[in-house]
Structures are given as structure tokens and as C-alpha cells.
XYZ file of N, CA and C in Angstrom:
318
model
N 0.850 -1.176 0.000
C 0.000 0.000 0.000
C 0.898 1.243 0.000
N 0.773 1.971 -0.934
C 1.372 3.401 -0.783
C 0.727 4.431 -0.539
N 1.619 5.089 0.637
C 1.165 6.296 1.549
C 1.037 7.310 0.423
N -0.296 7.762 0.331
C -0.540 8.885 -0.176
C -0.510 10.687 -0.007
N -0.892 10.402 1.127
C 0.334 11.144 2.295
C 1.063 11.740 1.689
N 1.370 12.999 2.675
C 2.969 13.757 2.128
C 3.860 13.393 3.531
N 3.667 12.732 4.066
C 4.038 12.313 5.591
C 5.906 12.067 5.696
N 5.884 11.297 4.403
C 7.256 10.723 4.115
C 7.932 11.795 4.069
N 7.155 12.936 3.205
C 8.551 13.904 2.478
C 8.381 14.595 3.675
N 7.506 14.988 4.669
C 7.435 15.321 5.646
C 8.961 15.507 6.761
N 8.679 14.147 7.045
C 9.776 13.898 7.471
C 10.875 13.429 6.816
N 11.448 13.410 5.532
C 12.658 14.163 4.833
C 12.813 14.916 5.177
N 11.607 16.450 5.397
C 12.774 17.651 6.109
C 13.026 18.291 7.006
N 12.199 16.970 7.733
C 13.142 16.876 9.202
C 14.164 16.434 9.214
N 14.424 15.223 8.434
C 15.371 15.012 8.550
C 17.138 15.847 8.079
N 16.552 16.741 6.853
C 17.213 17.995 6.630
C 17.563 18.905 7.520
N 16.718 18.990 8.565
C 16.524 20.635 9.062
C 17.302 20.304 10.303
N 17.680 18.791 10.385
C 18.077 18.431 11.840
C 19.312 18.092 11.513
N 20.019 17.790 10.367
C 21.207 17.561 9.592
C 21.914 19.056 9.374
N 21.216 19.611 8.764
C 21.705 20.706 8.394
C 22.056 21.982 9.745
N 21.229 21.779 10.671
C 21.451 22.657 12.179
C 22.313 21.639 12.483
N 22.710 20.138 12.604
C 23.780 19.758 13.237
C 24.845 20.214 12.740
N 25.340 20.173 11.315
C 26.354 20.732 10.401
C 26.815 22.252 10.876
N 25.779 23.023 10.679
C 25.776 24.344 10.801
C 26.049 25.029 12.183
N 25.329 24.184 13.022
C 26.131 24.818 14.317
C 27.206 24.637 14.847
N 27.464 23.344 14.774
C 28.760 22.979 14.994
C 30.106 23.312 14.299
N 30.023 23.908 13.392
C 31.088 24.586 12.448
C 30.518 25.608 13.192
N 29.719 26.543 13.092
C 29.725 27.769 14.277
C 30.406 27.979 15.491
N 30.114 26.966 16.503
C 30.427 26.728 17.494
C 32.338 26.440 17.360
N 32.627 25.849 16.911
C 33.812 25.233 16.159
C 34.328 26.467 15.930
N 33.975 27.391 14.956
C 34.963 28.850 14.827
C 34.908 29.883 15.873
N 33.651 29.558 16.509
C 33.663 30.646 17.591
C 34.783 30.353 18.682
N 34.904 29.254 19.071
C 35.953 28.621 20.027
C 37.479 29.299 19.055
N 37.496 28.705 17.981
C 39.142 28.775 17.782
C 39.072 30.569 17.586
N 38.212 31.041 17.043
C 38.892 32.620 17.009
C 39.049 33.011 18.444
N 37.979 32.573 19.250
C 38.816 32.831 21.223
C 39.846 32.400 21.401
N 40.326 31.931 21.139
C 41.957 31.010 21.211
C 41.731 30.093 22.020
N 41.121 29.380 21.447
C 40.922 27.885 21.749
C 41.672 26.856 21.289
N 42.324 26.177 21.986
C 43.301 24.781 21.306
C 42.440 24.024 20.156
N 42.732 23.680 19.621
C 42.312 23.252 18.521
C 41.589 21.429 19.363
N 42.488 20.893 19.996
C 41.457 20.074 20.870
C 39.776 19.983 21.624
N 39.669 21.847 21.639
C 38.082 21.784 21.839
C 37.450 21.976 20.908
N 37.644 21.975 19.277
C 37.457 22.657 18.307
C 36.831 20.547 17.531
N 38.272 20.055 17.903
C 37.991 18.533 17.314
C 36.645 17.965 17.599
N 35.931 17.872 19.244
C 34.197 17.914 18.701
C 33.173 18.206 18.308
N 33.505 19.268 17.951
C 32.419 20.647 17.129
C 32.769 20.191 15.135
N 34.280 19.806 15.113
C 34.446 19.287 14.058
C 33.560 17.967 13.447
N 33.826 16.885 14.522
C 33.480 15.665 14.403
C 31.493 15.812 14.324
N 31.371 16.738 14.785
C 29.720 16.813 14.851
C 29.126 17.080 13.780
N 30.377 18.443 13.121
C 29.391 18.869 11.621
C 29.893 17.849 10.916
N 30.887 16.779 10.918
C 31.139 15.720 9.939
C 29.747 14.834 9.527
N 29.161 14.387 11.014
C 28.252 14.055 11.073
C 26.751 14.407 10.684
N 26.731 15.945 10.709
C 25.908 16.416 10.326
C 25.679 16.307 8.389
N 26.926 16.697 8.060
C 27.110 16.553 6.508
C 26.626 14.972 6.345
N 27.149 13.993 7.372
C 26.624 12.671 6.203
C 25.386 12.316 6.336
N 24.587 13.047 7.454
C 23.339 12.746 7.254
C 22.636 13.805 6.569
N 22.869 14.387 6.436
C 22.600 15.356 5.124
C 22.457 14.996 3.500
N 23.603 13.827 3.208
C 23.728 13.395 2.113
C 23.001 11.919 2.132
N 22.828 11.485 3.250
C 21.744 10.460 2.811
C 20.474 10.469 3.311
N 19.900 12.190 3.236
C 18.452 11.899 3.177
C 18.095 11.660 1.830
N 18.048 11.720 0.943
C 18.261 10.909 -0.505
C 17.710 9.577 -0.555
N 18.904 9.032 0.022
C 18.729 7.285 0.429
C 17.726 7.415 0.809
N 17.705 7.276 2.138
C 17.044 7.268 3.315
C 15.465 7.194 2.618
N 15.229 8.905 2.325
C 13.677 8.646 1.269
C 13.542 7.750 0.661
N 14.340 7.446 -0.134
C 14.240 6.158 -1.385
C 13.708 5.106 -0.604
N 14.229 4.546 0.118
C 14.317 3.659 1.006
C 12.525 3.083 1.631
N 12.714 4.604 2.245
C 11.239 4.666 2.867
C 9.913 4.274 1.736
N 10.095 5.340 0.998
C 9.181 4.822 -0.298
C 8.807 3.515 -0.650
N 10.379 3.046 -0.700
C 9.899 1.475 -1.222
C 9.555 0.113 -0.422
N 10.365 1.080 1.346
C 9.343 -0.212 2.254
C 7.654 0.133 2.368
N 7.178 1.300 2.187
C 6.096 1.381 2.392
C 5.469 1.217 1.215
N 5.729 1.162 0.000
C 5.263 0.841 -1.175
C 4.652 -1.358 -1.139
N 6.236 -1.686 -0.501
C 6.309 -3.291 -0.397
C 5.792 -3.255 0.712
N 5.489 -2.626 1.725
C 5.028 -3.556 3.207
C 5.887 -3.790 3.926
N 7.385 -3.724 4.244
C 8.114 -3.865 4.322
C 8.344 -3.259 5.742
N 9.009 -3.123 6.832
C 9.307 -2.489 8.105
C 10.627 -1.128 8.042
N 10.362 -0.281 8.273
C 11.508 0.552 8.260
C 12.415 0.474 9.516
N 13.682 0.655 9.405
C 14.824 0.824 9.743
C 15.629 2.195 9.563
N 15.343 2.855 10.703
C 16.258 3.966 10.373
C 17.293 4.058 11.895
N 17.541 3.024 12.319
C 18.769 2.727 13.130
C 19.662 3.517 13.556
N 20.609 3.502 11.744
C 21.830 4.021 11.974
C 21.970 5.251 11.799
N 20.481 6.002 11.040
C 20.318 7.473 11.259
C 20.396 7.628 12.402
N 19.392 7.347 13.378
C 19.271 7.791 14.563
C 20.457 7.634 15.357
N 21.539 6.232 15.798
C 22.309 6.455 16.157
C 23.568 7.754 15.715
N 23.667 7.917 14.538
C 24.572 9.011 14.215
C 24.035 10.553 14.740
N 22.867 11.032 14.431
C 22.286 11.937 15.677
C 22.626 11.647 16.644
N 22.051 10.742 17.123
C 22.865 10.713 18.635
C 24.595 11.276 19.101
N 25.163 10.189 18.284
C 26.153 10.854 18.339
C 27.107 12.001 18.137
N 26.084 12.708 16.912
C 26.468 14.387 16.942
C 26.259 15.088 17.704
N 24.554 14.404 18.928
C 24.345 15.714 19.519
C 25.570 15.193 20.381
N 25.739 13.887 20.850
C 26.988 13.733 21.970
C 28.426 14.453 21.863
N 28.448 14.408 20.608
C 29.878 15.160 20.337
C 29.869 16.736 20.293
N 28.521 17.121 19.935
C 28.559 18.773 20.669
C 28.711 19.019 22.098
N 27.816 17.888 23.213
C 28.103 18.156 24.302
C 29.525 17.855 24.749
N 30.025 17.014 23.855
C 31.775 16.549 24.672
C 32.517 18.500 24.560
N 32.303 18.690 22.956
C 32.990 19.946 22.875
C 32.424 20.926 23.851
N 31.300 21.238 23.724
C 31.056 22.223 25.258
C 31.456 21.909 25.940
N 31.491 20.870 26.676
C 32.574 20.846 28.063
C 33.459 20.962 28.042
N 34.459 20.986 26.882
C 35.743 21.198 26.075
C 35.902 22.854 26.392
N 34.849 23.331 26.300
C 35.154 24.650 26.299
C 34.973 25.224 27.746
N 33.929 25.076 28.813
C 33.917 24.880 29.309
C 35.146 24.889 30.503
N 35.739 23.704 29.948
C 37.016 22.868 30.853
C 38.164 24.139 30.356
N 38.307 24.409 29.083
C 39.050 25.041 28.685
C 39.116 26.476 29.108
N 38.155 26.833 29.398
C 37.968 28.618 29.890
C 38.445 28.275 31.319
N 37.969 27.444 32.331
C 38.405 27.303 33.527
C 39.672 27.161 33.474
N 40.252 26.675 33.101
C 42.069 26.183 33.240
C 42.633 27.797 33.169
């Protein structure tokens, strides 16, 4: 049965809007630290976050495709390893805030 729905593309841009603010802030956050003179060590999880942000960025693509055709077949969705990689961007923004954090105190 296919969702007739705009539900799917729906959430495509969520899934955009939550990719693209991970990317985007974290390169923010990331330059705001190093122009304070920040070691480049509190800078490495703000890095690692927008990395993350970019690859889920590039496979909402997939991801849609994907969706389409389990709900087209009946099929169960899996979006796992999206969600774990969010996770782990927002984790790696909080490591760098405390990075900074730790770093202003010293």
C-alpha cells in the first residue's frame, strides 16, 4: 500500500533541518571557540559533529528512497543508523562544550 500522504517527504525535512542545524552549528560553534583562542582540541568535537551532520545530510536521498519502497512493499523501516549518528552528533557537541567549558576554567 502506498502512503498517499505527504508524511514521508514530511519527514525528509526533518530530517534535513536536523542535519543541516547539526552541520551548521557545529562549524559555528567550532569557529567561535578557535577565534577565542581555543586549542584546537576543543574545536575537534564541534568538528566531528558537523562531519556528522554533513553525512546525514547526504543520505536523506537514500534514506527517502528507502522509505518509499518499504512502504510501497510492506516492508518495516529501519532507520537505526540514522538515529544512532544523531545521537552521536548531539553527543559530540556536548563533549565539545565541556571542552570549552574545561578550557575557559584552566
Amino acid at each position: 500500500m502506498v502512503d498517499k500522504g505527504l508524511q514521508s517527504e514530511r519527514t525528509r525535512l526533518a530530517w534535513v533541518r536536523t542535519a543541516a542545524l547539526l552541520a551548521a552549528g557545529a562549524l559555528g560553534a567550532a569557529g567561535v571557540a578557535l577565534s577565542h583562542g581555543a586549542p584546537v582540541w576543543v574545536a575537534t568535537p564541534f568538528a566531528l559533529a558537523a562531519l556528522i551532520g554533513a553525512v546525514l545530510l547526504l543520505r536523506t536521498g537514500v534514506r527517502f528512497r528507502r522509505v518509499q519502497r518499504a512502504l510501497r512493499d510492506g516492508h518495516p523501516l529501519d532507520v537505526t543508523a540514522d538515529a544512532r549518528l544523531v545521537w552521536l552528533g548531539t553527543l559530540a557537541l556536548v563533549v565539545g562544550a565541556l571542552a570549552v567549558v574545561i578550557d575557559a576554567a584552566a
